[in-house]
Amino acid sequence: MTERAAVKAALKTQAVETPSWAYGNSGTRFKVFAQQGVPRTPQEKLDDAAKVHEFTGVAPTVALHIPWDRVDDYAALARHAEDRGLRLGAINSNTFQDDDYRLGSVCHPDAAVRRKAVDHLLECVDIMDATGSKDLKLWFADGTNYPGQDDIRARQDRLAEALAEVYERLGDDQRMLLEYKLFEPAFYATDVPDWGMAYAHCLKLGPKAQVVVDTGHHAPGTNIEFIVATLLREEKLGGFDFNSRFYADDDLMVGAADPFQLFRIMYEVVRGGGLSGDVAFMLDQCHNVESKIPAIVRSVMNVQEATAKALLVDRDALHAAQREGDVLGANAVLMDAFSTDVRPLLREVREEMGLDPDPVGAYARSGWAEKIVGERVGGEQAGWGA
């Protein structure tokens, strides 16, 4: 197989998971701007996700968020997804939108609140059993705002106890993916603030616990690809939440702010074997002012383009330059790959997959946008907290 053929084969097998919440209304703490045709039910979210997969060919799974996507029959929801060529992906818990969680959830000083939070996490595992989902994704807003507000060490003990109980509930083929975030809504001390804390808990729990890297959850200037390389080396990289940020956790379209960073991350994924392993490539974005489905299609394409460039790195030439201490030569190898226009290559890949080479244009011509605006009248649109 030629190098070009190998690159194309890898791109055809790549999968990007889209988030159910990205199809609903979202915004900032100031305003959520509603759009016409937004889904009103989890089923309608899956209908939209099916269109993303139809035109990209590489978005076969959809992450759910509980309780935003709560239904009476999760097996039926899984069948709804299957009927549309999809599968249900990661189940995302929510322990941050209840009044009881004002001082935390699994780290709360009150044992009754901690019990409530853990019971919710166990409910999410039950949902995984019903949907066939393999990943439980955990992000905690827990933390403190003031020195002395709570015992920092005791909060870590509570966190470890909660994670251990949920870990024991997982099936043999299920994973716990622990996310981290530098700050917000806790501003003095966040209980899982960085990859090191997430890694420490996952290491203690065992092989079914792995770290999620959200590309928007770091301090400015953080070398995210170093984190990715390290977690891959330790076999503890469970997945990504792909988005872009300019200042803090902006959740903008992946690759929008710094496509070079996305390329560097994907190179470490390729170099570390993550492309053919169990690393989950998930989007975690909120489309506030842009049309949602085309934005998600474009996000998937941005991941594809960064991956294609990463696959085109001449690793033999790079390693030779590194061994010889040729600093500029090694950098040039990476820059040459990043500067390559991979759009013609990806058009070929899509045509060989029986797809339109222009996914965004194909969606615009499909009439789906006009159809859902006409049909989704009445009811309550899905959105944050819905």
Coordinates of N, CA, C and O in Angstrom, one line a residue, residues 119-255:
D119 N -25.7 8.5 43.2 CA -26.8 7.8 42.6 C -27.1 8.2 41.2 O -27.5 7.4 40.4
H120 N -26.9 9.5 40.9 CA -27.1 9.9 39.5 C -26.0 9.3 38.6 O -26.3 8.8 37.5
L121 N -24.8 9.2 39.1 CA -23.7 8.6 38.3 C -24.1 7.1 38.0 O -23.8 6.6 36.9
L122 N -24.6 6.4 39.0 CA -24.9 5.0 38.9 C -26.1 4.9 37.9 O -26.2 3.9 37.2
E123 N -27.0 5.8 38.0 CA -28.1 5.9 37.0 C -27.6 5.9 35.6 O -28.1 5.3 34.6
C124 N -26.5 6.7 35.4 CA -25.9 6.9 34.1 C -25.4 5.5 33.6 O -25.4 5.2 32.4
V125 N -24.8 4.7 34.5 CA -24.3 3.4 34.1 C -25.5 2.5 33.7 O -25.4 1.7 32.8
D126 N -26.6 2.6 34.4 CA -27.8 1.9 34.1 C -28.2 2.2 32.6 O -28.6 1.4 31.8
I127 N -28.1 3.5 32.3 CA -28.5 4.0 31.0 C -27.5 3.4 29.9 O -27.9 3.0 28.8
M128 N -26.2 3.3 30.3 CA -25.2 2.7 29.4 C -25.6 1.3 29.1 O -25.5 0.8 28.0
D129 N -26.0 0.6 30.1 CA -26.4 -0.8 29.9 C -27.6 -0.9 28.9 O -27.6 -1.9 28.1
A130 N -28.5 0.0 29.0 CA -29.7 0.0 28.1 C -29.4 0.4 26.7 O -30.0 -0.1 25.8
T131 N -28.4 1.3 26.6 CA -28.1 1.9 25.2 C -27.0 1.1 24.5 O -26.8 1.3 23.3
G132 N -26.2 0.4 25.3 CA -25.0 -0.3 24.7 C -23.8 0.7 24.7 O -22.8 0.4 24.0
S133 N -23.9 1.8 25.4 CA -22.8 2.8 25.4 C -21.7 2.2 26.2 O -21.9 1.5 27.2
K134 N -20.5 2.5 25.8 CA -19.3 2.0 26.4 C -18.6 3.0 27.4 O -17.8 2.6 28.3
D135 N -18.9 4.3 27.2 CA -18.1 5.3 28.0 C -19.1 6.1 28.9 O -20.1 6.6 28.4
L136 N -18.7 6.3 30.2 CA -19.3 7.2 31.1 C -18.4 8.4 31.2 O -17.2 8.2 31.7
K137 N -18.8 9.5 30.8 CA -18.0 10.7 30.9 C -18.4 11.6 32.0 O -19.5 12.0 32.2
L138 N -17.4 11.9 32.9 CA -17.6 12.6 34.1 C -16.8 14.0 34.1 O -15.6 14.0 33.9
W139 N -17.6 15.0 34.3 CA -17.0 16.3 34.6 C -17.7 16.9 35.8 O -18.9 16.9 35.9
F140 N -16.9 17.4 36.8 CA -17.4 17.9 38.0 C -17.1 19.4 38.1 O -16.0 19.8 37.9
A141 N -18.1 20.1 38.5 CA -18.0 21.6 38.7 C -17.5 21.8 40.1 O -17.4 23.0 40.6
D142 N -17.2 20.8 40.9 CA -16.9 20.9 42.3 C -15.6 21.7 42.5 O -14.6 21.6 41.8
G143 N -15.7 22.5 43.6 CA -14.5 23.3 44.0 C -15.0 24.3 45.0 O -16.1 24.3 45.5
T144 N -14.1 25.2 45.4 CA -14.4 26.2 46.4 C -14.0 27.6 45.9 O -13.1 27.7 45.0
N145 N -14.6 28.6 46.4 CA -14.4 30.0 46.0 C -13.5 30.8 46.9 O -13.0 31.8 46.6
Y146 N -13.4 30.3 48.2 CA -12.7 31.1 49.2 C -11.8 30.2 50.0 O -12.1 29.0 50.3
P147 N -10.6 30.7 50.4 CA -9.7 30.0 51.3 C -10.5 29.6 52.6 O -11.2 30.5 53.2
G148 N -10.3 28.4 53.0 CA -11.0 28.0 54.3 C -12.4 27.5 54.1 O -13.0 27.0 55.0
Q149 N -13.0 27.7 52.9 CA -14.4 27.3 52.7 C -14.6 25.9 53.0 O -15.7 25.5 53.5
D150 N -13.7 25.0 52.6 CA -13.8 23.6 52.9 C -12.4 23.0 53.0 O -11.4 23.6 52.6
D151 N -12.3 21.7 53.4 CA -11.1 21.1 53.6 C -10.6 20.5 52.2 O -11.3 19.6 51.7
I152 N -9.6 21.0 51.6 CA -9.1 20.6 50.3 C -8.8 19.1 50.2 O -9.2 18.4 49.3
R153 N -8.1 18.6 51.2 CA -7.8 17.2 51.2 C -9.0 16.3 51.4 O -9.1 15.3 50.8
A154 N -9.9 16.7 52.3 CA -11.1 15.9 52.5 C -11.9 15.8 51.3 O -12.6 14.8 51.0
R155 N -11.9 16.9 50.5 CA -12.7 16.9 49.2 C -12.1 15.8 48.3 O -12.9 15.2 47.5
Q156 N -10.8 15.7 48.2 CA -10.2 14.7 47.4 C -10.5 13.3 47.9 O -10.8 12.3 47.1
D157 N -10.6 13.1 49.2 CA -11.0 11.8 49.7 C -12.5 11.5 49.3 O -12.8 10.3 48.9
R158 N -13.3 12.5 49.4 CA -14.7 12.2 49.0 C -14.8 11.9 47.5 O -15.6 11.0 47.1
L159 N -14.0 12.6 46.7 CA -14.0 12.4 45.3 C -13.6 10.9 45.0 O -14.2 10.2 44.2
A160 N -12.5 10.5 45.6 CA -12.0 9.2 45.4 C -13.0 8.1 45.8 O -13.1 7.1 45.1
E161 N -13.7 8.3 46.9 CA -14.7 7.4 47.3 C -15.8 7.3 46.3 O -16.3 6.1 46.0
A162 N -16.3 8.4 45.8 CA -17.4 8.4 44.9 C -16.9 7.7 43.6 O -17.7 6.8 43.0
L163 N -15.8 8.0 43.1 CA -15.3 7.4 41.8 C -15.1 5.9 42.0 O -15.4 5.1 41.1
A164 N -14.6 5.5 43.1 CA -14.4 4.1 43.4 C -15.7 3.3 43.3 O -15.8 2.2 42.8
E165 N -16.8 3.9 43.9 CA -18.1 3.2 43.9 C -18.6 3.0 42.5 O -19.1 2.0 42.1
V166 N -18.5 4.1 41.7 CA -19.0 4.1 40.3 C -18.1 3.1 39.5 O -18.7 2.4 38.7
Y167 N -16.9 3.2 39.7 CA -15.9 2.3 39.0 C -16.3 0.8 39.1 O -16.3 0.0 38.2
E168 N -16.6 0.4 40.3 CA -17.0 -1.0 40.6 C -18.3 -1.4 39.9 O -18.5 -2.6 39.7
R169 N -19.1 -0.4 39.6 CA -20.4 -0.7 38.9 C -20.2 -0.9 37.4 O -21.1 -1.5 36.8
L170 N -19.1 -0.5 36.9 CA -18.9 -0.6 35.4 C -18.8 -2.0 35.0 O -18.3 -2.9 35.7
G171 N -19.3 -2.3 33.8 CA -19.2 -3.6 33.2 C -17.8 -3.8 32.6 O -17.0 -2.9 32.6
D172 N -17.5 -5.0 32.2 CA -16.2 -5.4 31.8 C -15.8 -4.6 30.5 O -14.6 -4.3 30.3
D173 N -16.7 -4.2 29.7 CA -16.4 -3.5 28.4 C -16.8 -2.0 28.5 O -16.9 -1.4 27.5
Q174 N -17.0 -1.5 29.7 CA -17.3 -0.1 29.9 C -16.1 0.6 30.5 O -15.3 0.1 31.2
R175 N -16.1 1.9 30.3 CA -15.0 2.8 30.8 C -15.6 4.0 31.5 O -16.7 4.5 31.2
M176 N -14.8 4.5 32.4 CA -15.0 5.8 33.0 C -14.0 6.8 32.5 O -12.8 6.6 32.6
L177 N -14.5 7.9 31.9 CA -13.6 8.9 31.3 C -13.7 10.2 32.2 O -14.8 10.8 32.2
L178 N -12.6 10.5 32.8 CA -12.6 11.6 33.8 C -12.1 12.9 33.1 O -10.9 12.9 32.7
E179 N -12.9 13.9 33.1 CA -12.5 15.2 32.5 C -12.0 16.1 33.6 O -12.2 15.9 34.8
Y180 N -11.2 17.1 33.2 CA -10.7 18.1 34.1 C -11.0 19.5 33.6 O -11.2 19.7 32.4
K181 N -10.9 20.5 34.4 CA -11.1 21.9 34.0 C -10.3 22.8 35.0 O -10.5 22.7 36.2
L182 N -9.6 23.7 34.4 CA -8.7 24.6 35.2 C -9.5 25.4 36.2 O -9.1 25.5 37.4
F183 N -10.6 26.0 35.8 CA -11.4 26.8 36.7 C -12.8 27.0 36.1 O -13.1 26.5 35.1
E184 N -13.7 27.6 36.9 CA -15.1 27.9 36.6 C -16.0 26.6 36.7 O -15.7 25.6 36.0
P185 N -17.0 26.7 37.6 CA -17.4 27.8 38.3 C -16.7 28.0 39.7 O -17.0 29.0 40.3
A186 N -15.8 27.1 40.0 CA -15.0 27.3 41.3 C -13.8 28.1 40.9 O -13.0 27.8 40.0
F187 N -13.5 29.2 41.7 CA -12.4 30.1 41.3 C -11.2 30.1 42.2 O -10.2 30.6 41.9
Y188 N -11.4 29.5 43.4 CA -10.2 29.4 44.3 C -9.5 28.1 44.2 O -8.3 28.0 43.9
A189 N -10.3 27.0 44.2 CA -9.7 25.6 44.1 C -10.7 24.7 43.4 O -11.8 24.5 43.9
T190 N -10.4 24.2 42.2 CA -11.2 23.3 41.5 C -10.7 21.9 41.9 O -9.5 21.6 42.0
D191 N -11.7 21.0 42.2 CA -11.3 19.7 42.7 C -10.6 18.8 41.7 O -9.8 17.9 42.0
V192 N -11.0 18.9 40.4 CA -10.2 18.2 39.3 C -9.8 19.3 38.3 O -10.4 19.5 37.3
P193 N -8.7 20.0 38.6 CA -8.3 21.2 37.8 C -7.4 20.9 36.6 O -7.3 21.7 35.7
D194 N -6.7 19.7 36.6 CA -5.8 19.5 35.5 C -5.6 18.0 35.2 O -6.2 17.2 35.9
W195 N -4.8 17.7 34.2 CA -4.7 16.3 33.7 C -3.9 15.5 34.8 O -4.2 14.3 34.9
G196 N -3.1 16.1 35.6 CA -2.4 15.4 36.6 C -3.3 14.9 37.7 O -3.2 13.7 38.1
M197 N -4.2 15.7 38.1 CA -5.2 15.2 39.1 C -6.1 14.1 38.6 O -6.4 13.1 39.2
A198 N -6.6 14.3 37.3 CA -7.4 13.3 36.7 C -6.6 12.0 36.5 O -7.2 10.9 36.8
Y199 N -5.4 12.1 36.1 CA -4.6 11.0 35.9 C -4.3 10.2 37.2 O -4.4 9.0 37.3
A200 N -4.1 11.0 38.3 CA -3.8 10.3 39.6 C -5.0 9.5 40.0 O -4.9 8.4 40.5
H201 N -6.2 10.1 39.9 CA -7.4 9.3 40.3 C -7.6 8.1 39.4 O -7.9 7.0 39.9
C202 N -7.4 8.3 38.1 CA -7.6 7.2 37.2 C -6.6 6.1 37.4 O -6.9 4.9 37.3
L203 N -5.4 6.4 37.7 CA -4.3 5.5 37.9 C -4.7 4.6 39.1 O -4.5 3.4 39.1
K204 N -5.2 5.2 40.2 CA -5.6 4.5 41.4 C -6.8 3.6 41.1 O -6.9 2.5 41.7
L205 N -7.7 4.0 40.3 CA -8.9 3.3 40.1 C -8.7 2.0 39.3 O -9.2 0.9 39.6
G206 N -7.9 2.1 38.2 CA -7.6 0.9 37.4 C -7.7 1.1 35.9 O -7.9 2.3 35.5
P207 N -7.6 0.1 35.1 CA -7.5 0.2 33.7 C -8.8 0.7 33.0 O -8.8 1.2 31.9
K208 N -10.0 0.6 33.7 CA -11.2 1.1 33.0 C -11.4 2.6 33.3 O -12.5 3.1 32.8
A209 N -10.5 3.2 33.9 CA -10.6 4.7 34.2 C -9.5 5.4 33.4 O -8.3 5.1 33.5
Q210 N -9.9 6.3 32.5 CA -9.0 7.1 31.7 C -9.4 8.5 31.6 O -10.4 9.0 32.1
V211 N -8.4 9.3 31.1 CA -8.5 10.8 31.2 C -9.1 11.3 29.9 O -8.8 10.8 28.8
V212 N -10.0 12.3 30.0 CA -10.5 13.1 28.8 C -9.8 14.4 28.8 O -9.7 15.1 29.8
V213 N -9.3 14.8 27.6 CA -8.7 16.1 27.4 C -9.6 17.0 26.6 O -9.9 16.7 25.4
D214 N -10.2 17.9 27.3 CA -11.0 19.0 26.7 C -10.0 20.1 26.2 O -9.3 20.7 27.1
T215 N -10.0 20.4 24.9 CA -9.0 21.3 24.4 C -9.2 22.7 24.9 O -8.3 23.6 24.7
G216 N -10.3 23.0 25.5 CA -10.5 24.4 26.0 C -10.3 24.5 27.5 O -10.6 25.6 28.0
H217 N -9.8 23.5 28.2 CA -9.8 23.5 29.7 C -8.4 23.7 30.2 O -8.1 23.2 31.3
H218 N -7.6 24.6 29.6 CA -6.2 24.7 30.1 C -5.9 26.2 30.2 O -6.5 27.1 29.6
A219 N -4.8 26.5 31.0 CA -4.3 27.8 31.0 C -3.7 28.3 29.7 O -3.3 27.4 28.9
P220 N -3.8 29.5 29.4 CA -3.2 30.0 28.2 C -1.7 29.6 28.0 O -1.0 29.6 29.0
G221 N -1.4 29.1 26.9 CA 0.0 28.7 26.6 C 0.3 27.3 27.0 O 1.5 26.8 26.8
T222 N -0.6 26.6 27.6 CA -0.4 25.2 27.9 C -0.1 24.3 26.7 O -0.7 24.4 25.7
N223 N 0.9 23.5 26.8 CA 1.3 22.6 25.7 C 0.4 21.4 25.8 O 0.7 20.4 26.4
I224 N -0.7 21.4 25.1 CA -1.7 20.3 25.2 C -1.2 19.1 24.5 O -1.4 18.0 25.0
E225 N -0.4 19.2 23.4 CA 0.1 18.0 22.8 C 1.1 17.2 23.7 O 1.2 16.0 23.6
F226 N 1.8 17.9 24.6 CA 2.6 17.2 25.6 C 1.8 16.4 26.5 O 2.1 15.2 26.8
I227 N 0.6 16.9 26.9 CA -0.3 16.2 27.8 C -0.8 14.9 27.0 O -0.8 13.8 27.6
V228 N -1.2 15.1 25.8 CA -1.7 14.0 24.9 C -0.6 13.0 24.8 O -0.9 11.8 24.9
A229 N 0.6 13.4 24.5 CA 1.7 12.4 24.3 C 2.0 11.6 25.6 O 2.2 10.4 25.6
T230 N 1.9 12.3 26.7 CA 2.2 11.7 28.0 C 1.1 10.7 28.3 O 1.4 9.5 28.7
L231 N -0.2 11.1 28.2 CA -1.3 10.2 28.5 C -1.3 8.9 27.5 O -1.6 7.8 28.0
L232 N -0.9 9.2 26.3 CA -0.8 8.0 25.4 C 0.3 7.1 25.8 O 0.1 5.8 25.8
R233 N 1.4 7.6 26.2 CA 2.5 6.8 26.6 C 2.1 6.0 27.8 O 2.6 4.8 28.0
E234 N 1.3 6.5 28.7 CA 0.9 5.8 29.9 C -0.4 5.0 29.7 O -0.9 4.4 30.7
E235 N -0.9 5.0 28.5 CA -2.1 4.3 28.1 C -3.3 4.7 29.0 O -4.1 3.9 29.4
K236 N -3.4 6.0 29.2 CA -4.4 6.6 30.0 C -5.2 7.7 29.3 O -6.0 8.4 29.9
L237 N -5.0 7.8 27.9 CA -5.8 8.8 27.2 C -7.1 8.1 26.7 O -7.1 7.3 25.8
G238 N -8.2 8.5 27.3 CA -9.5 7.9 26.9 C -10.2 8.6 25.8 O -10.9 8.0 25.0
G239 N -10.0 9.9 25.7 CA -10.7 10.6 24.6 C -10.4 12.1 24.7 O -9.7 12.6 25.5
F240 N -11.1 12.8 23.7 CA -11.0 14.3 23.6 C -12.4 14.8 23.7 O -13.4 14.2 23.2
D241 N -12.5 16.0 24.2 CA -13.6 16.9 23.9 C -13.0 18.1 23.0 O -12.3 18.9 23.5
F242 N -13.3 18.0 21.8 CA -12.7 19.0 20.8 C -13.5 20.3 20.8 O -14.7 20.3 20.6
N243 N -12.8 21.4 20.9 CA -13.4 22.7 20.7 C -12.2 23.7 20.6 O -11.1 23.3 20.6
S244 N -12.6 25.0 20.5 CA -11.6 26.0 20.5 C -11.9 27.0 21.5 O -13.0 27.3 21.9
R245 N -10.8 27.7 22.0 CA -11.0 28.8 23.0 C -10.1 29.9 22.6 O -9.0 29.7 22.1
F246 N -10.5 31.1 22.9 CA -9.7 32.3 22.8 C -9.2 32.8 24.1 O -8.1 33.2 24.3
Y247 N -10.1 32.8 25.1 CA -9.8 33.3 26.4 C -9.9 32.3 27.5 O -9.0 32.0 28.3
A248 N -11.0 31.6 27.6 CA -11.2 30.6 28.6 C -12.0 29.4 27.9 O -11.6 29.1 26.8
D249 N -13.0 28.9 28.6 CA -13.6 27.7 28.0 C -14.7 28.2 27.1 O -15.9 28.2 27.4
D250 N -14.3 28.6 25.9 CA -15.3 29.2 24.9 C -16.1 28.2 24.2 O -17.2 28.5 23.7
D251 N -15.7 26.9 24.0 CA -16.5 25.9 23.3 C -16.8 26.3 21.9 O -17.9 26.1 21.4
L252 N -15.9 27.0 21.2 CA -16.1 27.3 19.8 C -15.7 26.1 19.0 O -15.2 25.1 19.4
M253 N -15.9 26.3 17.7 CA -15.7 25.2 16.7 C -14.2 24.7 16.8 O -13.3 25.6 16.8
V254 N -14.0 23.5 16.8 CA -12.6 22.9 16.9 C -11.8 23.4 15.7 O -12.3 23.5 14.5
G255 N -10.6 23.8 15.9 CA -9.7 24.3 14.9 C -10.0 25.8 14.5 O -9.2 26.3 13.7

